[in-house]
Coordinates of C-alpha atoms and ligand atoms in Angstrom, one line a residue:
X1 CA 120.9 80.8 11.7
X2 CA 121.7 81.7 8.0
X3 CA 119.3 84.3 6.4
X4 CA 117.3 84.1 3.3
X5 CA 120.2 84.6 1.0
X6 CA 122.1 81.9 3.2
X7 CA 124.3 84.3 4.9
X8 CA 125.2 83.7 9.1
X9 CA 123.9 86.9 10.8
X10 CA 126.2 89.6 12.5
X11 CA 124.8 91.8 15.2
X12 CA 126.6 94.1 17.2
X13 CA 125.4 97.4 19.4
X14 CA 127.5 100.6 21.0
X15 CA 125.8 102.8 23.7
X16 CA 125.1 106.9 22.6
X17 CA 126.3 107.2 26.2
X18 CA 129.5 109.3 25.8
X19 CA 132.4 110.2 23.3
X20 CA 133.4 106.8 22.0
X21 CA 137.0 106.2 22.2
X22 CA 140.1 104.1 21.0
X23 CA 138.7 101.4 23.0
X24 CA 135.5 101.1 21.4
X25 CA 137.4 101.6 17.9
X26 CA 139.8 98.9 18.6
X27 CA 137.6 96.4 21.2
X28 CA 134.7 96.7 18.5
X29 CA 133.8 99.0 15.9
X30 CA 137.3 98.9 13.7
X31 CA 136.4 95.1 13.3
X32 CA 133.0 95.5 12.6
X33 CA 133.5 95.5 8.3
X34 CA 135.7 92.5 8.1
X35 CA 131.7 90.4 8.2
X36 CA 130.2 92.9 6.0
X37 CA 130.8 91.0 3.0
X38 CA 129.8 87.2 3.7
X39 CA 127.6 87.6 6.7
X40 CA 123.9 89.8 7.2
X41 CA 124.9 92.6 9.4
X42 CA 123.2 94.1 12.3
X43 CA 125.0 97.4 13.5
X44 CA 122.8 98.9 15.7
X45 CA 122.9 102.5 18.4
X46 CA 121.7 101.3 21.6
X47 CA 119.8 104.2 22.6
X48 CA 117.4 102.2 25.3
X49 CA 120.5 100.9 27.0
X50 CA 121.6 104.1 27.4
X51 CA 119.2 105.2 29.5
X52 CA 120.3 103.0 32.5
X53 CA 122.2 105.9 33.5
X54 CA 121.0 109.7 33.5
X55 CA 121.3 111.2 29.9
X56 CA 121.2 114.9 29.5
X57 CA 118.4 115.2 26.4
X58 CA 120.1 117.1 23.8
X59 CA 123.5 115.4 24.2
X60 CA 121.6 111.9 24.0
X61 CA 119.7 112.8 20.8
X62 CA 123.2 114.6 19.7
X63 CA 125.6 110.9 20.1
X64 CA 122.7 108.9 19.2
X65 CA 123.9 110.6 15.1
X66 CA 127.4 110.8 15.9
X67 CA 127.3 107.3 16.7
X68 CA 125.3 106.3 13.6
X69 CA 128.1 108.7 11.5
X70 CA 131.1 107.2 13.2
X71 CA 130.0 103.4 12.3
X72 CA 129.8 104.9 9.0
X73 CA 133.3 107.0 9.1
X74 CA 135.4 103.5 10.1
X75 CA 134.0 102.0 7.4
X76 CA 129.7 100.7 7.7
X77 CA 128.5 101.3 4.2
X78 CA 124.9 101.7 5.0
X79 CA 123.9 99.5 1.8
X80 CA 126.0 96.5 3.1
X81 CA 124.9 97.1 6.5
X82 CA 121.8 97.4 8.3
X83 CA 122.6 100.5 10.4
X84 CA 119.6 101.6 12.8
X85 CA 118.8 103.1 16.1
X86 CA 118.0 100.6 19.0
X87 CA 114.4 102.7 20.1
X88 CA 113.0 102.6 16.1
X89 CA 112.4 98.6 16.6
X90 CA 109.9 98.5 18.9
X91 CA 110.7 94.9 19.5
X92 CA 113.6 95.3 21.3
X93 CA 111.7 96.2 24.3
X94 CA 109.1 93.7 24.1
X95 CA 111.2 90.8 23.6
X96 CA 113.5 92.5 26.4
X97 CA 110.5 92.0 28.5
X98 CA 109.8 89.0 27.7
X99 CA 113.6 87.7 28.1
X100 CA 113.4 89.5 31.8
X101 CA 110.9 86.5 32.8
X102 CA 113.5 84.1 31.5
X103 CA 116.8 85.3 33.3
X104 CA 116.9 84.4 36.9
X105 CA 117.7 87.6 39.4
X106 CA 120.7 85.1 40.3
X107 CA 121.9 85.7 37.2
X108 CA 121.5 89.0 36.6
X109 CA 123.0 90.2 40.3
X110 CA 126.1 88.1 39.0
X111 CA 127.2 90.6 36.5
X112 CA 129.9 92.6 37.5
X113 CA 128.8 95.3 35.2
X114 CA 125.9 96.2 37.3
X115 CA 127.9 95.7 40.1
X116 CA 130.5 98.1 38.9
X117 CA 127.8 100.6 37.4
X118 CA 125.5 100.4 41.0
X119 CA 129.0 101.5 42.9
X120 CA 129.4 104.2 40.5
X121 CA 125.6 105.4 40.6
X122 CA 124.7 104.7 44.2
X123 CA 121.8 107.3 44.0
X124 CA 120.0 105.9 40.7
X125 CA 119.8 101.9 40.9
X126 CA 117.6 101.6 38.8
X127 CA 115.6 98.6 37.6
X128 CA 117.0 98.8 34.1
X129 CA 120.6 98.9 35.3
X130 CA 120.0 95.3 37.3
X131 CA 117.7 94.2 33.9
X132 CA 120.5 95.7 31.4
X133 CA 121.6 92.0 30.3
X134 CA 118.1 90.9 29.3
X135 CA 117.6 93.6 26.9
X136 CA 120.9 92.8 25.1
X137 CA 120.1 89.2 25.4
X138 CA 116.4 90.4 23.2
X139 CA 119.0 92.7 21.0
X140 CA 120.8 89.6 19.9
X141 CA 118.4 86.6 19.9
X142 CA 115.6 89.0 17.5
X143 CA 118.1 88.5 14.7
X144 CA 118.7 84.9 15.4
X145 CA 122.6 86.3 15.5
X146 CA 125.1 83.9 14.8
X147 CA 128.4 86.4 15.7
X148 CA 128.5 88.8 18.1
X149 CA 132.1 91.0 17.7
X150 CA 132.7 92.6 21.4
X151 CA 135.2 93.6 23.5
X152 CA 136.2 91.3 26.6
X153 CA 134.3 93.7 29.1
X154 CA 130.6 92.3 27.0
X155 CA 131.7 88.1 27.4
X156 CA 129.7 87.9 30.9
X157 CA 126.6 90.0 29.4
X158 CA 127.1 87.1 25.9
X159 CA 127.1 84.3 28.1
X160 CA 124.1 85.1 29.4
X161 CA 122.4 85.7 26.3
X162 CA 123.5 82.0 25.4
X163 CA 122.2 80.5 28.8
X164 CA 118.9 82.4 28.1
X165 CA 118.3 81.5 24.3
X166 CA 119.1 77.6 25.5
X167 CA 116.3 78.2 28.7
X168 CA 114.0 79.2 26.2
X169 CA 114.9 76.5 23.5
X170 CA 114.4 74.3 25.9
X171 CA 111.2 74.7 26.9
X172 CA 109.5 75.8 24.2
X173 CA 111.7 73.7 21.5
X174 CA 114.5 75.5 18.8
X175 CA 113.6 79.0 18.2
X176 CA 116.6 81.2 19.0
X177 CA 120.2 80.6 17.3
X178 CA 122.6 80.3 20.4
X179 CA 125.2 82.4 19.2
X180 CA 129.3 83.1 19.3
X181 CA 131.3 86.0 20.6
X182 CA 134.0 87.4 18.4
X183 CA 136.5 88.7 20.9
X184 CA 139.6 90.3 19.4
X185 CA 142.8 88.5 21.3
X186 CA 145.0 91.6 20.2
X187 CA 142.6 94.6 21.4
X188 CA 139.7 93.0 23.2
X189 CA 140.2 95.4 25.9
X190 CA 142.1 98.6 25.9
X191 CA 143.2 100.2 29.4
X192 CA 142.9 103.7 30.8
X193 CA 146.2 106.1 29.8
X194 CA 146.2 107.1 33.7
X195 CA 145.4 103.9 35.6
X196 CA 146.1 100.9 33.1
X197 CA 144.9 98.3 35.5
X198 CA 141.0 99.9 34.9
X199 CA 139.3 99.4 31.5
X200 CA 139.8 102.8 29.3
X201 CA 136.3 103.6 29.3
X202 CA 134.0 106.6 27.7
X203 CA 132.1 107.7 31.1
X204 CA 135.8 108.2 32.7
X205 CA 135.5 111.6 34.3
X206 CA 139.1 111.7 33.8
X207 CA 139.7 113.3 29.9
X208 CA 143.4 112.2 30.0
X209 CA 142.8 109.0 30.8
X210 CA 140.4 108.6 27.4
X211 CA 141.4 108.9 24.0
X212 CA 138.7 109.9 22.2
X213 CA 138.1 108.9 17.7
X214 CA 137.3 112.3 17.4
X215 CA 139.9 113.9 19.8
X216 CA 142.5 116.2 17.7
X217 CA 146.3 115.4 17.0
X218 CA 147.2 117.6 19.4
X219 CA 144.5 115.7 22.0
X220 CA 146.1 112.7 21.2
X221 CA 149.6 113.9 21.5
X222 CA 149.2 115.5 25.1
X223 CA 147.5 112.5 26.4
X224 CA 149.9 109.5 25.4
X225 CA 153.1 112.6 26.4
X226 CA 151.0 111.9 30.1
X227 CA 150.0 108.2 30.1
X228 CA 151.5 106.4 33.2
X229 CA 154.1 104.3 32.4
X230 CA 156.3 103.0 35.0
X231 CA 159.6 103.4 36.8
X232 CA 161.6 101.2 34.5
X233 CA 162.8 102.5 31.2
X234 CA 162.4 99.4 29.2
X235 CA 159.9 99.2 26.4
X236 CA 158.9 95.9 26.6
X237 CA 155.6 93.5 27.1
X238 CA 155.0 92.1 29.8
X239 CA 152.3 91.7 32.8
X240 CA 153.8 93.7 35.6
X241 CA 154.2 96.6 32.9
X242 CA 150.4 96.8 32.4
X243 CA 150.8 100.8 31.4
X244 CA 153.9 100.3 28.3
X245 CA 152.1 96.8 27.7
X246 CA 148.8 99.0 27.0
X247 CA 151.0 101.0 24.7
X248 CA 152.3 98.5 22.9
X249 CA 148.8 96.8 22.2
X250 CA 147.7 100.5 21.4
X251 CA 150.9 100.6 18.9
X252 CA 150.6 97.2 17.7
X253 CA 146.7 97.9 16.7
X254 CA 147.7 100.8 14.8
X255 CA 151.1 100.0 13.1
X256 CA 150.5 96.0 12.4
X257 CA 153.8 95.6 14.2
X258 CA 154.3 92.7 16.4
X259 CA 155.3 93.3 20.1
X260 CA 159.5 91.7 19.0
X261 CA 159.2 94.6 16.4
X262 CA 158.1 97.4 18.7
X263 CA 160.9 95.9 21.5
X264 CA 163.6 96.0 19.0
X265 CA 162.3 99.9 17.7
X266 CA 163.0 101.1 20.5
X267 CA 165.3 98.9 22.3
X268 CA 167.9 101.9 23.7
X269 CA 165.2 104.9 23.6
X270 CA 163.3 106.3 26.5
X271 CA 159.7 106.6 27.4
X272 CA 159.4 110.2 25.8
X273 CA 160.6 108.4 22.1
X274 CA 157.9 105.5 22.3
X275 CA 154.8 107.8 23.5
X276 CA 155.5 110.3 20.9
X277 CA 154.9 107.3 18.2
X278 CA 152.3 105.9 19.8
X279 CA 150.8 109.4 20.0
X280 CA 151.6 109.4 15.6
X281 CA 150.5 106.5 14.8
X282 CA 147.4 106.8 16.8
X283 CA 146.3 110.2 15.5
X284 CA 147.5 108.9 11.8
X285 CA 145.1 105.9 12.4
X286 CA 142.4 108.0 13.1
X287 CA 142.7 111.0 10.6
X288 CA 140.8 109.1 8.1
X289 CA 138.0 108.4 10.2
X290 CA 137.5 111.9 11.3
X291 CA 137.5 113.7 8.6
X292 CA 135.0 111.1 6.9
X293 CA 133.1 111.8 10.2
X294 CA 133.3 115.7 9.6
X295 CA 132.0 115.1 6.1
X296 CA 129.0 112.7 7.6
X297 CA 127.9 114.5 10.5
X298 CA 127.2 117.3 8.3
X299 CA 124.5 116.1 6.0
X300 CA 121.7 115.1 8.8
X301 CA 119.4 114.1 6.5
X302 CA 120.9 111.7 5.3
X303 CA 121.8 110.0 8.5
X304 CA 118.2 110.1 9.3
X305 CA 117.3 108.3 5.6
X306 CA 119.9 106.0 6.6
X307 CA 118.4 105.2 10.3
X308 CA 115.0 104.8 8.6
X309 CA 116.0 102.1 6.0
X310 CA 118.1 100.6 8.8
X311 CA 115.2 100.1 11.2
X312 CA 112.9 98.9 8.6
X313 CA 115.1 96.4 7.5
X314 CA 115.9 95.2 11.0
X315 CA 112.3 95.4 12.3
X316 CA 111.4 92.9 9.3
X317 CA 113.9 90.2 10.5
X318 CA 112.9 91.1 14.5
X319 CA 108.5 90.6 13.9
X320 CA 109.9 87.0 12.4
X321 CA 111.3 86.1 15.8
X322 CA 109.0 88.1 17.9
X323 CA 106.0 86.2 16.6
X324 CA 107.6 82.8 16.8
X325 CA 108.7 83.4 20.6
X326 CA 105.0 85.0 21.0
X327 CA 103.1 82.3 19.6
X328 CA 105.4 79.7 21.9
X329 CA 104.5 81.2 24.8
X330 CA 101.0 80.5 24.0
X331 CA 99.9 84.5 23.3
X332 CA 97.2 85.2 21.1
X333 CA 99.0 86.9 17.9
Ligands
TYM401 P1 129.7 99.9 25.0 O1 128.9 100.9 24.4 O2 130.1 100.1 26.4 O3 130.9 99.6 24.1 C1 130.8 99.3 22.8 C2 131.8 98.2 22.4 O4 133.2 98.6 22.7 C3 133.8 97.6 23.4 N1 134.7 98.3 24.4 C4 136.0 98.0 24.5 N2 136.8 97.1 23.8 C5 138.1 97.1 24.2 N3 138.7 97.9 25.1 C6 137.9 98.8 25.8 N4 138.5 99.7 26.7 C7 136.5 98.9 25.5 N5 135.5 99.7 25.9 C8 134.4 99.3 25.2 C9 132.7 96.9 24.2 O5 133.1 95.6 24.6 C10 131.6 96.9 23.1 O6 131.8 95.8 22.2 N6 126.3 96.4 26.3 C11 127.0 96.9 25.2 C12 126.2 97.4 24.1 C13 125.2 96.4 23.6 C14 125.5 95.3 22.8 C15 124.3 94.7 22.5 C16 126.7 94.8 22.2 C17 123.9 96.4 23.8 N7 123.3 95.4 23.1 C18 124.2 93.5 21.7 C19 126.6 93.6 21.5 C20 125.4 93.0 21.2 C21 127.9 98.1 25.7 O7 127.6 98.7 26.7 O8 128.9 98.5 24.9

């Protein structure tokens, strides 16, 4: 639903929850700017989500800026954006709550994130893991989103949000805008370096399987030298070569090369050639954003002035919705 000025509304989130890495650049955050011009943007740190799993404190409170810097270093200027931290809106949680007595435990024990995040942390299954989607769902619908840009691994958690906004539209007539992913073909989702039939993923115990925005040239280097490839030598795209495929998408994102470019750069070289530019073009890619981050992460003060105007603006556009769907429901407000 457009804004007051008539622009469609962009709203996206990343979790504080770990180092973020190339897949969260390519998947999400790298396209985040293209809408920052015709649409209302929504960029926002989703602290509460984070939660789900154990956070150590300091290192939580720590990610929750570097986040908030990084959207800034690949490009978020913070007066075209609204930029805020996920906790500072209060609604959130309540329409969260609210939205949990809307989604169906059905639903919700469909998700194959929570099924893959309850095998992973079998001694803390906790009620927010299994309730995860609802909150996103309230994330969304309090902005009356019309985009949401994700990576592939997020579709199940959007759909959801769609089936939910519809339930409530249609009990209580229109009030949420059912929205739209925006799922990047090219780089919707990035693989691990080490196993490239698993999702590369920022709570991967496993540092060389991750390449992290902030890692070093030298990081970056050692870890695409190690990725798995396979026993071929052909660079060349194609399903059962999921770990040079990865590479060439990894390539591809970076160089704006298509994958008949990349075949024909290296058609006659080795596997040792190819990493080594993937490794360059990689660390090139993401020079600029560190550095910009280095410069950001510096001046705390003004990330906090930054989160302050952010969740002002964004708790001004979330009361709106929040006292519609309150009032709906037949609450006194
Ligand atoms: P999170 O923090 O796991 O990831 C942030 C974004 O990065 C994308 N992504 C990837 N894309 C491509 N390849 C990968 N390997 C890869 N890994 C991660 C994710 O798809 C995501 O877009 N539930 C969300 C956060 C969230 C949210 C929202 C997103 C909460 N509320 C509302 C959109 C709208 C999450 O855990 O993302």
């Amino acid at each position: 639903m457009p804004d007051q000025n008539g622009k469609k509304i962009v709203f996206s989130g990343v979790q504080p929850s770990g180092n973020l890495t190339i897949g969260n650049y390519l998947g999400a955050i790298k396209n985040f700017s293209r809408f920052s011009d015709e649409y209302k943007t929504f960029y926002c740190v989703v602290d509460l989500h984070s939660i789900t799993v154990r956070q150590v404190p300091a290192e939580l409170r720590r990610r929750t800026y570097e986040t908030l810097a990084l959207y800034m270093a690949c490009g978020l200027d913070e007066k075209k954006n609204t930029l805020f931290v996920q906790s500072h809106v209060p609604a959130h949680a309540e329409l969260g709550w609210i939205l949990d007595c809307y989604t169906m435990f059905g639903e919700l024990s469909r998700m194959t994130q929570f099924k893959d995040k309850s095998a992973k942390n079998a001694e803390n299954i906790n009620a927010g893991l299994f309730t995860y989607p609802s909150l996103m769902a309230a994330d969304i619908l309090l902005y009356q989103t019309d985009v949401v840009p994700v990576g592939i691994d997020q579709k199940q958690h959007l759909e959801l949000a769609r089936d939910v906004a519809m339930r409530f539209n249609q009990i209580y007539s229109d009030t949420f805008t059912v929205p739209e992913g925006y799922i990047p073909t090219e780089t919707m989702k990035i693989m691990s370096l080490s196993d490239p039939t698993s999702k590369m993923s920022k709570s991967d115990p496993n540092q060389n399987s991750v390449v992290y925005i902030l890692d070093s040239k030298d990081d970056v280097m050692r870890k695409f030298k190690r990725a798995v490839t396979d026993s071929d030598s052909t660079i060349r795209y194609s399903e059962d070569k999921p770990g040079v495929s990865n590479l060439m998408t990894i390539y591809r994102a970076f160089t704006g090369k298509s994958f008949e470019e990349i075949e024909r750069e290296f058609d006659g070289k080795g596997y040792g050639d190819f990493k080594m530019a993937v490794g360059e073009a990689c660390a090139d890619g993401l020079a600029p954003v560190r550095d910009e981050f280095a410069r950001l992460i510096a001046d705390k003060a003004h990330l906090e002035a930054v989160m302050k105007a952010g969740a002002e603006e964004a708790a001004f556009y979330a009361r709106k919705t929040l006292s519609k769907v309150k009032r709906k429901i037949g609450f006194v407000v």
